[in-house]
Coordinates of C-alpha atoms and ligand atoms in Angstrom, one line a residue:
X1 CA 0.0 0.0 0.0
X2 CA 1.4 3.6 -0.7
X3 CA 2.8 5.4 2.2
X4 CA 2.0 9.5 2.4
X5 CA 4.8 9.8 0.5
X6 CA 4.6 7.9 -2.7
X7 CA 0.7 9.1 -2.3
X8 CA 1.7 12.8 -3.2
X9 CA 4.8 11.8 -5.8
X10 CA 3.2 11.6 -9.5
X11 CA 3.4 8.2 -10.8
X12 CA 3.9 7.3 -14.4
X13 CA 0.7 6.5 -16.0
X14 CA 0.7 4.8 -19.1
X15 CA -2.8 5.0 -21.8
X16 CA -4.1 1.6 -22.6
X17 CA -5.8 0.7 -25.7
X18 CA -9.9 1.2 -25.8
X19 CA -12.2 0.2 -28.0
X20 CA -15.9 1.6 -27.3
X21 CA -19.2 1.7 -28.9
X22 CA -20.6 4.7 -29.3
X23 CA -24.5 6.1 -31.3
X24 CA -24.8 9.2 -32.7
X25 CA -27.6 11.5 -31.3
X26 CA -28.9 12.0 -35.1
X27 CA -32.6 11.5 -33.0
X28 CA -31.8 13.4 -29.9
X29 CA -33.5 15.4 -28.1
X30 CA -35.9 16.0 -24.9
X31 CA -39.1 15.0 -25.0
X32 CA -40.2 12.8 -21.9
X33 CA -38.6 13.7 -18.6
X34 CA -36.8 10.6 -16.3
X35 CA -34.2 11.9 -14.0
X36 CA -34.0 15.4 -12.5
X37 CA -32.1 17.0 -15.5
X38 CA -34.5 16.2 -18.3
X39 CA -37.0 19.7 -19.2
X40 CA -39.0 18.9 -22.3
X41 CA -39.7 22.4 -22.4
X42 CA -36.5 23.7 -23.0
X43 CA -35.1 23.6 -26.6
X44 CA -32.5 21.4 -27.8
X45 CA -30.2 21.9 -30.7
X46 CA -30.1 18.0 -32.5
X47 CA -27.3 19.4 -34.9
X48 CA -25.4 20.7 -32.0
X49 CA -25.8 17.6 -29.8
X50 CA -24.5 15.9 -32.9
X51 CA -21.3 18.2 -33.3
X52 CA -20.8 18.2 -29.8
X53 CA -20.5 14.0 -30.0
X54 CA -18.2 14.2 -33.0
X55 CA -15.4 15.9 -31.0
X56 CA -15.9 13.0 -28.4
X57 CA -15.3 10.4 -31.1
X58 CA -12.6 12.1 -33.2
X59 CA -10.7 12.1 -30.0
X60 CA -10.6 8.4 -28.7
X61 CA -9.6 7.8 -32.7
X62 CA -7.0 10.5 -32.0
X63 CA -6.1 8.4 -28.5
X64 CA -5.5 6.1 -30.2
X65 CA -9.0 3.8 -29.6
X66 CA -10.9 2.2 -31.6
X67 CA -14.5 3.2 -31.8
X68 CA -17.2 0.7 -33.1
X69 CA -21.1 2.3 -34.2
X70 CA -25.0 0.9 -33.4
X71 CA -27.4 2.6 -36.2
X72 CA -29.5 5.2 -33.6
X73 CA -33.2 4.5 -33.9
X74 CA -35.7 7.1 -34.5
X75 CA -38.0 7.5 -31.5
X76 CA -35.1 6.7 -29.1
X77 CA -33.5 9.9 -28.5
X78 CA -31.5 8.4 -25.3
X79 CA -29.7 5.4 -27.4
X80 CA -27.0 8.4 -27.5
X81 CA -26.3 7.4 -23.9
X82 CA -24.8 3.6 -24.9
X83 CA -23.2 3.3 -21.8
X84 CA -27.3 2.0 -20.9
X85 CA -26.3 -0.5 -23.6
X86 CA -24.8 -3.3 -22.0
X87 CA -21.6 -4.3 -19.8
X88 CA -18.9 -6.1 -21.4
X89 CA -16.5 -8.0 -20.1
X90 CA -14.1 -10.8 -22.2
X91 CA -16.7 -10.9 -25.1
X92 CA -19.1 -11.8 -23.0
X93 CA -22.3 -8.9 -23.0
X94 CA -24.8 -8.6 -20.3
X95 CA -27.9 -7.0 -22.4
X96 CA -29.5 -4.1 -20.2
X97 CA -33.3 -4.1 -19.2
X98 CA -34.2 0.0 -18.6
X99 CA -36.6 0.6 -16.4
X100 CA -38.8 3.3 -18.0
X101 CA -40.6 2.1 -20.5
X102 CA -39.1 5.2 -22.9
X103 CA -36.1 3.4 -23.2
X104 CA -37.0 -0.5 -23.1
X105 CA -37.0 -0.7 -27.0
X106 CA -33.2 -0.1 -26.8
X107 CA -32.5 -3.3 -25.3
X108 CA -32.8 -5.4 -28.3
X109 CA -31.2 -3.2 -30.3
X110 CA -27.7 -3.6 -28.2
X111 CA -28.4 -7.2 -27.9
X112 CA -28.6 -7.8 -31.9
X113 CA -25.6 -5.9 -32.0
X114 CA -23.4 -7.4 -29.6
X115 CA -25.0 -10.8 -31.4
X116 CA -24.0 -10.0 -34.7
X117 CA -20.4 -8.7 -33.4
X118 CA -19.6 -11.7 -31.7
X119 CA -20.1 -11.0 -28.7
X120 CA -21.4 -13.9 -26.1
X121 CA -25.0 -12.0 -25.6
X122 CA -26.8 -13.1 -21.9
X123 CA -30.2 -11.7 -21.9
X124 CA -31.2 -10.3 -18.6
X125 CA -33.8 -11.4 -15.7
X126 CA -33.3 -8.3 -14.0
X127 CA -34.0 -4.5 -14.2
X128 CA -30.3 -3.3 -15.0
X129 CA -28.8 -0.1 -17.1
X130 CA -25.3 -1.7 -18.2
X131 CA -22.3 0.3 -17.8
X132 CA -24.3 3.0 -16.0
X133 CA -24.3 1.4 -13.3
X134 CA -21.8 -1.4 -13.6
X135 CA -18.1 -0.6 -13.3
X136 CA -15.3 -3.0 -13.7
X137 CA -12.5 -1.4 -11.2
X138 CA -9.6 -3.8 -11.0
X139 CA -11.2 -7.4 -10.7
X140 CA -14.5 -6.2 -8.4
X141 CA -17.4 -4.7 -10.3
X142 CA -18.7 -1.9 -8.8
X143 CA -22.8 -1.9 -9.0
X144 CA -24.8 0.8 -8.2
X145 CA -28.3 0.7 -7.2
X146 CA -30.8 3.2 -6.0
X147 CA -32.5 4.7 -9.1
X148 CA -32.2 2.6 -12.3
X149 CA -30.7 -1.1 -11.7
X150 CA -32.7 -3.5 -9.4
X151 CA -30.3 -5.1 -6.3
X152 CA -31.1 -8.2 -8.1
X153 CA -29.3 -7.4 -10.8
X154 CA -26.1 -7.0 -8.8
X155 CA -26.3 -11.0 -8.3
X156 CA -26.9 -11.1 -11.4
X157 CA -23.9 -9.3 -12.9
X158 CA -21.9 -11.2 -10.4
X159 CA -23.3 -14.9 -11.5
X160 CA -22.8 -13.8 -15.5
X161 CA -19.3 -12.7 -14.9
X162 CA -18.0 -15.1 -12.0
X163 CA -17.1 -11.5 -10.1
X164 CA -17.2 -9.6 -7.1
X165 CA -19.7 -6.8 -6.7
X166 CA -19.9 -4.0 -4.6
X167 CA -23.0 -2.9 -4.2
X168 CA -23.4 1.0 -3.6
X169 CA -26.2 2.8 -3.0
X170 CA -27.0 6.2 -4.4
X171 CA -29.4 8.4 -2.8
X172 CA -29.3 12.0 -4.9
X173 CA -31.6 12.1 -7.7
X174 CA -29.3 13.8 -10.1
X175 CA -26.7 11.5 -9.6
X176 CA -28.8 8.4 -10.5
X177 CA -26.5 5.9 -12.1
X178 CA -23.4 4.9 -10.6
X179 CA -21.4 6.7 -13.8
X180 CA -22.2 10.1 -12.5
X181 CA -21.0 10.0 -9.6
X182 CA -18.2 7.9 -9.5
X183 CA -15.6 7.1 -12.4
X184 CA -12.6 4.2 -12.5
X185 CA -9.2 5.9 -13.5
X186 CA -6.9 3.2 -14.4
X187 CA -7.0 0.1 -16.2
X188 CA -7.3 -3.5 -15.3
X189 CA -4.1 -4.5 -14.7
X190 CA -4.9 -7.4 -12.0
X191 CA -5.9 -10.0 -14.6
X192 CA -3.1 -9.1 -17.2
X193 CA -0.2 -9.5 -14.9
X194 CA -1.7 -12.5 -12.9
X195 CA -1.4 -10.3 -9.9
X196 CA -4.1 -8.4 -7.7
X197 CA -6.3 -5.2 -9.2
X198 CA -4.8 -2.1 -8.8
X199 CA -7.5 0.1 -10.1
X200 CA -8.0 4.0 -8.7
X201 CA -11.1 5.7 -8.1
X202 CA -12.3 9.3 -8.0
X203 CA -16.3 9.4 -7.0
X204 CA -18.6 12.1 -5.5
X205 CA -19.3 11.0 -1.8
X206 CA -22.4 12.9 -1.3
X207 CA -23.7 10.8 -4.0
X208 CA -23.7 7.8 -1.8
X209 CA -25.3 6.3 1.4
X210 CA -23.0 6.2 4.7
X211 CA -22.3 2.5 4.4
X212 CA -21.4 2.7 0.3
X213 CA -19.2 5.6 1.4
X214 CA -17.4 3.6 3.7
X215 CA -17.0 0.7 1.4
X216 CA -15.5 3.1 -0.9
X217 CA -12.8 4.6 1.6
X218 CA -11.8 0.9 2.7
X219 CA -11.3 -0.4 -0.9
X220 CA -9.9 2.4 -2.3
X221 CA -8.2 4.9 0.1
X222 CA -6.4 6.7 -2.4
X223 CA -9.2 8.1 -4.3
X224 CA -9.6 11.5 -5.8
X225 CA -12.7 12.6 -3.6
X226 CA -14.7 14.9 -6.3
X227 CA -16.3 18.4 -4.9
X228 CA -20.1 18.9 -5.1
X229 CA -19.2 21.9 -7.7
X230 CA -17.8 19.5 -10.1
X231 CA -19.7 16.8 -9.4
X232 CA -22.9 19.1 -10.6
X233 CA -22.0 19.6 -13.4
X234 CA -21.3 15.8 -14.3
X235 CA -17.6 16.2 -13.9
X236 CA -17.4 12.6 -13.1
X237 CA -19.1 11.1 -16.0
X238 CA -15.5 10.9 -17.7
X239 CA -13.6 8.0 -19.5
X240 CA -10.1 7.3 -19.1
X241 CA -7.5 5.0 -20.6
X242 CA -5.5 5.0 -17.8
X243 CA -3.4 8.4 -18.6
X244 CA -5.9 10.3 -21.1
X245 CA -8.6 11.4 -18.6
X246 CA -11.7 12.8 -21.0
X247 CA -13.9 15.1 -18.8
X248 CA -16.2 18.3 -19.0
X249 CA -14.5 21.3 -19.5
X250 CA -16.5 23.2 -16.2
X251 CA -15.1 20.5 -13.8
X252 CA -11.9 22.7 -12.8
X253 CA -11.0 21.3 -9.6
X254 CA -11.2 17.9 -10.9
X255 CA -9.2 18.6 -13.9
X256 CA -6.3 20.1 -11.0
X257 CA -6.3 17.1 -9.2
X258 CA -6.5 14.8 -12.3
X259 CA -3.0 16.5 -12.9
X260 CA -1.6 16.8 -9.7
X261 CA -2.1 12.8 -9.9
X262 CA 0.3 12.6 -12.8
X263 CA -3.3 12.0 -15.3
X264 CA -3.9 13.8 -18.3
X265 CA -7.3 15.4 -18.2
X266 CA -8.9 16.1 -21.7
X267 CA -11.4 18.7 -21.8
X268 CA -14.7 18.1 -24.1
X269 CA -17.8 19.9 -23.7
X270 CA -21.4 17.8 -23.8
X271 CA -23.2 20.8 -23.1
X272 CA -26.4 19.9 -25.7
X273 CA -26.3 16.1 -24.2
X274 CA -26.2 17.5 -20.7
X275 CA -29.7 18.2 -21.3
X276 CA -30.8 14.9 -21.8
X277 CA -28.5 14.3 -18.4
X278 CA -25.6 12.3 -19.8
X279 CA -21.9 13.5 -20.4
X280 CA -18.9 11.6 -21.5
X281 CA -19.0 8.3 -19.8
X282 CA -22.4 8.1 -20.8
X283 CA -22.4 8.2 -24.5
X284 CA -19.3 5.4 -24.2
X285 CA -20.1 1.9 -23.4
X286 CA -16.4 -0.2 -23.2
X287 CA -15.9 -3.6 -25.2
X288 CA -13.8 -5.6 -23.4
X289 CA -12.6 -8.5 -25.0
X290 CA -14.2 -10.9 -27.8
X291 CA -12.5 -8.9 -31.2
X292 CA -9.4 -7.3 -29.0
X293 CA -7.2 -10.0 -30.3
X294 CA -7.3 -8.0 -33.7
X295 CA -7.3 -4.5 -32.4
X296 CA -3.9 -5.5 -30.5
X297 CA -2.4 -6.6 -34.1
X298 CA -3.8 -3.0 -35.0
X299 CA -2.3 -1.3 -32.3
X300 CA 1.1 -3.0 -32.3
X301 CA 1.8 -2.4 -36.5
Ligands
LIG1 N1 -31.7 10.4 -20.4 C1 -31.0 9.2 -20.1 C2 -31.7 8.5 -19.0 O1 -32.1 9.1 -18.1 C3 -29.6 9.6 -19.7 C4 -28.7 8.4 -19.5 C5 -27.4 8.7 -19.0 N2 -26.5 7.6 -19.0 C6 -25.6 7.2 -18.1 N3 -24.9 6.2 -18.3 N4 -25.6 7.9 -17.0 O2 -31.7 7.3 -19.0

């Protein structure tokens, strides 16, 4: 464990290869209301919404990532959010079940996809919204409950992936899937080098009941504890590869302590999906595994 003083040195981080599945918001908008930041009587700006998700998408292909497509369907203006998509772990894909009816026609959209990409596709029992509230952080998958996914579904997750789950409970309404409020910095390294999951946190503890907080500060006492300021305005629905941390542009204390911790905070602004309350994280779901073999052949020529 890291004494105080290899806590405050800045360790060399190293970006690891991505490959994501993303769905352009050619049908976005607001026009049904299911968490606190959704106003259908407030304007939104589709062509906007889709610039804004372009800059997002140029830059993992920049990173260095590979970013696969789903074909948006009309009528779904929240498919833009694919993190709600699934969870992914070695080419195996636990299909989501939303639990407002506005989104349920998603689900077998993301499950024909992950079909028809090869992807090991276990159909749900259980009310669940994929990668928003499932987070793979070292070998453990963090699970949040509380607004969208069902308790159940944390047995679930944990039966379809053989895996520990942390269950956490989150009790503020804006922050209502675990991706908003918390966000896993580095990379898997655990499994790789047959050794134990080092994986760093940064989350928003407010977010969080007393007993999920404490579970957080036991697993993972060096964690980047997030301000309310830049928790509000969704500074913690980022992605990272490990050094390349991509997060809103208005979360400025973040970004200072993303850097002080020797991280590389990229700034990209979701303004137009805010509205629909998602951010970064949200419109990236992670494919682990399955096609990686190739992307690796990619990566290394
Ligand atoms: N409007 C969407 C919903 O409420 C936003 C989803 C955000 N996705 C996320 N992974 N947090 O379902």
């Amino acid at each position: 464990m890291s004494t105080p003083e290899t806590a405050t040195a800045t360790p060399a981080r190293t970006a690891h290869h991505r490959r994501y599945l993303m769905c352009k918001p050619e049908h976005f908008t607001v026009n049904y209301s299911i968490n606190p930041w959704m106003e259908p009587a407030n304007p939104t700006d589709t062509a906007k919404a889709v610039a804004q998700w372009q800059k997002l998408y140029d830059l993992y292909l920049e990173l260095g990532h590979e970013v696969e497509l789903i074909e948006p369907l009309a009528g779904y203006p929240d498919m833009v959010y694919t993190a709600n998509g699934g969870f992914v772990i070695g080419g195996r894909a636990y299909v989501p079940s939303f639990y407002y009816a506005q989104r349920q026609g998603e689900a077998p959209a993301f499950a024909d996809w992950f079909r028809a990409n090869g992807f090991d596709t276990v159909m749900p029992e259980e009310i669940n919204e994929g990668e928003g509230d499932f987070l793979l952080a070292g070998d453990v998958i963090l699970a949040g409950t509380g607004f969208r996914s069902a308790g159940d579904s944390h047995r679930e997750v944990s039966e379809v992936f053989g895996r520990e789950v942390v269950t956490l409970t989150l009790v503020d309404p804006r922050f209502y899937h675990l991706d908003t409020a918390l966000t896993v910095l580095d990379p898997v390294i655990g499994e790789a080098n047959g050794g134990p999951a080092a994986a760093n946190i940064a989350y928003l503890p407010h977010a969080f009941d007393d007993a999920s907080r404490k579970a957080l500060e036991e697993r993972f006492p060096d964690a980047i504890l997030v301000s309310d300021e830049d928790g509000a305005v969704f500074g913690l629905n980022s992605a990272s590869d490990g050094y390349n941390v991509i997060i809103s542009p208005r979360a400025k204390g973040f970004e200072k302590q993303l850097r002080e911790r020797g991280y590389n905070p990229i700034l990209i602004d979701l303004s137009e999906l805010l509205l629909g309350g998602g951010g970064i994280k949200c419109c990236t779901l992670e494919l682990r595994g399955a096609l990686s073999e190739r992307s690796e052949t990619k990566g290394g020529a």
